[in-house]
CSV table of C-alpha atoms in Angstrom, one decimal:
chain,number,residue,atom,x,y,z
A,871,UNK,CA,-53.2,-60.8,22.7
A,872,UNK,CA,-51.9,-62.9,19.7
A,873,UNK,CA,-53.6,-66.8,20.8
A,874,UNK,CA,-51.6,-68.5,18.5
A,875,UNK,CA,-47.8,-67.3,17.9
A,876,UNK,CA,-45.8,-68.7,14.6
A,877,UNK,CA,-42.2,-68.5,14.5
A,878,UNK,CA,-40.7,-67.7,12.5
A,879,UNK,CA,-42.5,-65.2,10.5
A,880,UNK,CA,-40.4,-65.2,7.7
A,881,UNK,CA,-37.9,-67.8,6.4
A,882,UNK,CA,-36.2,-68.3,3.5
A,883,UNK,CA,-33.5,-71.0,3.0
A,884,UNK,CA,-32.2,-73.0,0.2
A,885,UNK,CA,-33.3,-75.8,-2.0
A,886,UNK,CA,-32.5,-79.3,0.0
A,887,UNK,CA,-32.4,-77.8,3.6
A,888,UNK,CA,-34.3,-79.1,6.3
A,889,UNK,CA,-36.7,-76.7,8.4
A,890,UNK,CA,-39.0,-76.4,11.4
A,891,UNK,CA,-41.9,-74.0,11.9
A,892,UNK,CA,-43.3,-73.3,15.1
A,893,UNK,CA,-46.7,-72.7,16.2
A,894,UNK,CA,-47.4,-72.2,20.3
A,895,UNK,CA,-50.7,-70.8,22.4
A,896,UNK,CA,-51.2,-70.8,26.0
A,897,UNK,CA,-54.8,-72.1,25.3
A,898,UNK,CA,-55.5,-76.0,24.8
A,899,UNK,CA,-57.0,-77.0,21.7
A,900,UNK,CA,-59.5,-79.4,20.6
A,901,UNK,CA,-58.0,-79.8,17.4
A,902,UNK,CA,-55.1,-78.0,15.3
A,903,UNK,CA,-54.8,-77.5,11.3
A,904,UNK,CA,-52.0,-76.4,9.5
A,905,UNK,CA,-53.1,-75.0,5.8
A,906,UNK,CA,-50.4,-73.7,3.2
A,907,UNK,CA,-51.7,-70.4,1.0
A,908,UNK,CA,-49.9,-69.4,-2.0
A,909,UNK,CA,-50.2,-66.1,-3.8
A,910,UNK,CA,-53.2,-65.2,-5.1
A,911,UNK,CA,-54.8,-68.4,-3.8
A,912,UNK,CA,-57.1,-68.7,-0.1
A,913,UNK,CA,-55.7,-71.4,2.1
A,914,UNK,CA,-56.0,-75.3,1.6
A,915,UNK,CA,-55.9,-77.3,4.6
A,916,UNK,CA,-52.1,-79.9,5.0
A,917,UNK,CA,-53.5,-82.3,7.8
A,918,UNK,CA,-55.6,-82.2,11.5
A,919,UNK,CA,-53.7,-83.1,14.5
A,920,UNK,CA,-56.6,-84.2,16.9
A,921,UNK,CA,-54.8,-86.3,20.1
A,922,UNK,CA,-52.0,-84.9,22.2
A,923,UNK,CA,-48.0,-86.1,21.3
A,924,UNK,CA,-49.7,-87.5,17.5
A,925,UNK,CA,-47.5,-87.5,14.8
A,926,UNK,CA,-48.5,-87.3,10.9
A,927,UNK,CA,-46.4,-87.4,7.9
A,928,UNK,CA,-47.4,-85.7,4.5
A,929,UNK,CA,-44.7,-86.8,2.1
A,930,UNK,CA,-41.6,-84.5,3.4
A,931,UNK,CA,-43.9,-83.1,5.7
A,932,UNK,CA,-44.5,-84.0,9.2
A,933,UNK,CA,-46.3,-82.5,11.7
A,934,UNK,CA,-46.8,-83.2,15.3
A,935,UNK,CA,-49.5,-81.9,17.8
A,936,UNK,CA,-47.8,-80.9,21.7
A,937,UNK,CA,-48.3,-83.7,24.7
A,938,UNK,CA,-50.5,-80.7,26.4
A,939,UNK,CA,-52.8,-79.9,22.8
A,940,UNK,CA,-51.3,-76.2,23.1
A,941,UNK,CA,-48.7,-75.9,20.8
A,942,UNK,CA,-47.8,-77.8,17.1
A,943,UNK,CA,-44.3,-77.9,15.1
A,944,UNK,CA,-44.3,-78.6,10.7
A,945,UNK,CA,-40.9,-79.8,9.8
A,946,UNK,CA,-40.0,-80.0,5.6
A,947,UNK,CA,-37.1,-82.1,5.0
A,948,UNK,CA,-35.3,-81.5,1.9
A,949,UNK,CA,-37.7,-78.3,1.1
A,950,UNK,CA,-38.3,-77.9,-2.7
A,951,UNK,CA,-39.0,-74.2,-4.3
A,952,UNK,CA,-42.8,-75.6,-4.6
A,953,UNK,CA,-42.9,-75.9,-1.1
A,954,UNK,CA,-42.6,-72.0,-1.4
A,955,UNK,CA,-45.9,-70.0,0.8
A,956,UNK,CA,-47.5,-68.9,3.9
A,957,UNK,CA,-48.0,-71.4,6.4
A,958,UNK,CA,-50.5,-70.9,8.8
A,959,UNK,CA,-52.0,-72.8,12.0
A,960,UNK,CA,-55.2,-72.8,13.2
A,961,UNK,CA,-56.6,-74.1,16.2
A,962,UNK,CA,-60.2,-75.2,17.1
A,963,UNK,CA,-61.0,-73.8,20.6
A,964,UNK,CA,-63.1,-76.0,22.5
A,965,UNK,CA,-66.8,-74.8,23.1
A,966,UNK,CA,-66.2,-72.6,20.6
A,967,UNK,CA,-67.5,-72.1,17.2
A,968,UNK,CA,-64.7,-70.9,15.5
A,969,UNK,CA,-61.1,-71.2,14.3
A,970,UNK,CA,-58.3,-69.1,15.7
A,971,UNK,CA,-55.1,-68.4,13.1
A,972,UNK,CA,-51.7,-68.0,13.8
A,973,UNK,CA,-50.3,-65.0,11.9
A,974,UNK,CA,-48.4,-67.3,9.8
A,975,UNK,CA,-45.0,-68.1,8.3
A,976,UNK,CA,-44.2,-66.9,4.9
A,977,UNK,CA,-41.3,-69.4,3.6
A,978,UNK,CA,-39.0,-68.9,0.5
A,979,UNK,CA,-37.5,-71.8,-0.9
A,980,UNK,CA,-34.9,-70.7,-2.9
A,981,UNK,CA,-33.5,-72.7,-6.0
B,573,UNK,CA,-59.5,-77.2,-8.2
B,574,UNK,CA,-61.5,-75.3,-5.8
B,575,UNK,CA,-65.4,-76.0,-4.8
B,576,UNK,CA,-65.5,-72.6,-3.6
B,577,UNK,CA,-65.6,-69.4,-5.6
B,578,UNK,CA,-65.5,-65.5,-5.0
B,579,UNK,CA,-66.6,-62.6,-7.2
B,580,UNK,CA,-64.9,-60.1,-7.9
B,581,UNK,CA,-61.2,-61.3,-7.5
B,582,UNK,CA,-60.0,-57.5,-7.3
B,583,UNK,CA,-62.1,-54.5,-5.8
B,584,UNK,CA,-61.2,-50.6,-6.2
B,585,UNK,CA,-64.0,-48.6,-4.0
B,586,UNK,CA,-64.1,-45.0,-2.8
B,587,UNK,CA,-64.9,-44.1,0.5
B,588,UNK,CA,-68.6,-43.1,0.0
B,589,UNK,CA,-69.0,-46.5,-3.0
B,590,UNK,CA,-71.6,-49.3,-2.1
B,591,UNK,CA,-70.5,-52.5,-3.6
B,592,UNK,CA,-71.3,-56.6,-2.7
B,593,UNK,CA,-68.7,-59.2,-2.4
B,594,UNK,CA,-70.1,-62.6,-3.5
B,595,UNK,CA,-69.0,-66.1,-2.4
B,596,UNK,CA,-70.4,-69.7,-3.9
B,597,UNK,CA,-69.4,-73.0,-2.6
B,598,UNK,CA,-70.6,-76.3,-5.0
B,599,UNK,CA,-69.8,-78.5,-2.1
B,600,UNK,CA,-73.3,-79.0,-0.7
B,601,UNK,CA,-71.4,-77.6,2.4
B,602,UNK,CA,-74.0,-76.2,5.5
B,603,UNK,CA,-71.9,-73.7,7.0
B,604,UNK,CA,-70.4,-70.2,5.1
B,605,UNK,CA,-68.1,-67.9,6.7
B,606,UNK,CA,-66.2,-64.4,5.9
B,607,UNK,CA,-62.7,-63.6,6.8
B,608,UNK,CA,-60.6,-60.5,6.6
B,609,UNK,CA,-56.9,-61.2,5.8
B,610,UNK,CA,-54.5,-57.8,6.4
B,611,UNK,CA,-50.9,-57.8,6.2
B,612,UNK,CA,-49.1,-58.9,9.5
B,613,UNK,CA,-52.2,-59.8,11.2
B,614,UNK,CA,-53.9,-63.0,11.5
B,615,UNK,CA,-56.6,-64.4,9.5
B,616,UNK,CA,-59.9,-62.8,11.6
B,617,UNK,CA,-63.1,-64.4,11.4
B,618,UNK,CA,-66.0,-61.9,10.4
B,619,UNK,CA,-69.0,-63.9,10.2
B,620,UNK,CA,-70.5,-67.9,10.3
B,621,UNK,CA,-73.6,-68.8,8.9
B,622,UNK,CA,-75.1,-71.9,9.7
B,623,UNK,CA,-78.1,-73.8,7.7
B,624,UNK,CA,-78.6,-70.0,6.6
B,625,UNK,CA,-78.5,-68.5,10.0
B,626,UNK,CA,-75.8,-66.3,11.5
B,627,UNK,CA,-74.6,-68.0,14.2
B,628,UNK,CA,-71.6,-65.6,15.0
B,629,UNK,CA,-70.5,-61.8,13.9
B,630,UNK,CA,-67.7,-61.0,15.6
B,631,UNK,CA,-67.8,-57.7,16.3
B,632,UNK,CA,-67.5,-56.3,13.1
B,633,UNK,CA,-68.4,-52.9,12.4
B,634,UNK,CA,-72.1,-51.9,10.6
B,635,UNK,CA,-70.2,-50.9,7.6
B,636,UNK,CA,-69.8,-54.7,6.7
B,637,UNK,CA,-73.6,-56.4,6.0
B,638,UNK,CA,-73.3,-60.3,5.3
B,639,UNK,CA,-76.5,-62.1,3.5
B,640,UNK,CA,-76.8,-65.3,3.3
B,641,UNK,CA,-80.1,-66.1,0.8
B,642,UNK,CA,-79.3,-70.3,0.6
B,643,UNK,CA,-76.6,-72.6,1.3
B,644,UNK,CA,-74.6,-72.0,-1.8
B,645,UNK,CA,-74.4,-68.3,-1.6
B,646,UNK,CA,-72.8,-65.7,0.8
B,647,UNK,CA,-72.7,-62.0,-0.1
B,648,UNK,CA,-70.6,-59.2,2.1
B,649,UNK,CA,-72.2,-56.2,1.1
B,650,UNK,CA,-69.9,-53.2,2.1
B,651,UNK,CA,-70.8,-49.8,2.2
B,652,UNK,CA,-68.7,-46.1,3.8
B,653,UNK,CA,-65.7,-48.4,4.0
B,654,UNK,CA,-62.0,-46.8,5.3
B,655,UNK,CA,-59.0,-47.4,4.4
B,656,UNK,CA,-58.1,-49.8,7.2
B,657,UNK,CA,-60.4,-52.0,5.3
B,658,UNK,CA,-57.8,-52.7,2.9
B,659,UNK,CA,-57.4,-56.4,2.8
B,660,UNK,CA,-57.9,-59.5,1.3
B,661,UNK,CA,-61.5,-61.2,2.8
B,662,UNK,CA,-61.9,-64.6,2.3
B,663,UNK,CA,-64.8,-67.0,1.7
B,664,UNK,CA,-64.8,-70.3,3.1
B,665,UNK,CA,-67.2,-73.5,3.7
B,666,UNK,CA,-67.3,-76.6,5.9
B,667,UNK,CA,-69.6,-79.7,5.8
B,668,UNK,CA,-71.0,-79.3,9.6
B,669,UNK,CA,-72.8,-76.8,11.2
B,670,UNK,CA,-70.2,-74.0,11.9
B,671,UNK,CA,-69.1,-75.8,14.9
B,672,UNK,CA,-64.5,-75.9,14.5
B,673,UNK,CA,-64.6,-79.5,16.0
B,674,UNK,CA,-62.4,-82.1,15.6
B,675,UNK,CA,-61.5,-82.7,11.9
B,676,UNK,CA,-63.8,-80.1,10.4
B,677,UNK,CA,-62.4,-78.8,7.6
B,678,UNK,CA,-62.7,-75.3,5.8
B,679,UNK,CA,-62.2,-74.7,2.5
B,680,UNK,CA,-61.7,-71.7,1.4
B,681,UNK,CA,-62.2,-69.4,-2.0
B,682,UNK,CA,-59.3,-67.4,-3.4
B,683,UNK,CA,-60.6,-64.2,-2.1
B,684,UNK,CA,-61.4,-60.9,-2.6
B,685,UNK,CA,-58.4,-58.3,-2.8
B,686,UNK,CA,-59.8,-54.9,-1.7
B,687,UNK,CA,-58.1,-51.5,-2.1
B,688,UNK,CA,-60.3,-48.2,-0.4
B,689,UNK,CA,-59.3,-45.2,-1.5
């Protein structure tokens, strides 16, 4: 059973378009993180959201944590080829000593 | 620039070989992790070390044996692996004691791409 479901798994769009990636679960998380992983590298943290309903912006990226702290979304405005990569969400389970990762969304932005 | 380094970056081994993966963190962190990343599967946590003590073994087969001689170094010893063990093995570190609590950030190394023949 997949604890964190990411959708879509693959997304290929043209430069300048907008997109949204989703991370859903039936579990409640104390915090949720988004990472980006480029080929040949390890994941790099983009943001951590903690409070239900929280919205954080990182330039053209907007991250939202669901009110019930079970889901999150990542919206990219005017996507650029440099946004290409594998986007991973990871939830911290209350009371547990680990992060649970989604299977990732592989994003390709075509020039 | 990453503060977590891993060697080797690529490794090909036979099922009867013994090899070791090395991870070093230059961040002064207290916790270190081993993850396995396979195609089409989520990142799988294998082991967690906090202050050089193993605090989590996530049902990993005994053919994987971790070692943490000090807070900066982490090894993964490999012995009689199977082809399905082929994957990217990622090391990470975090400032805290390994509790994935609020705001805890994990810093990943570039990984070792392992192929078992």
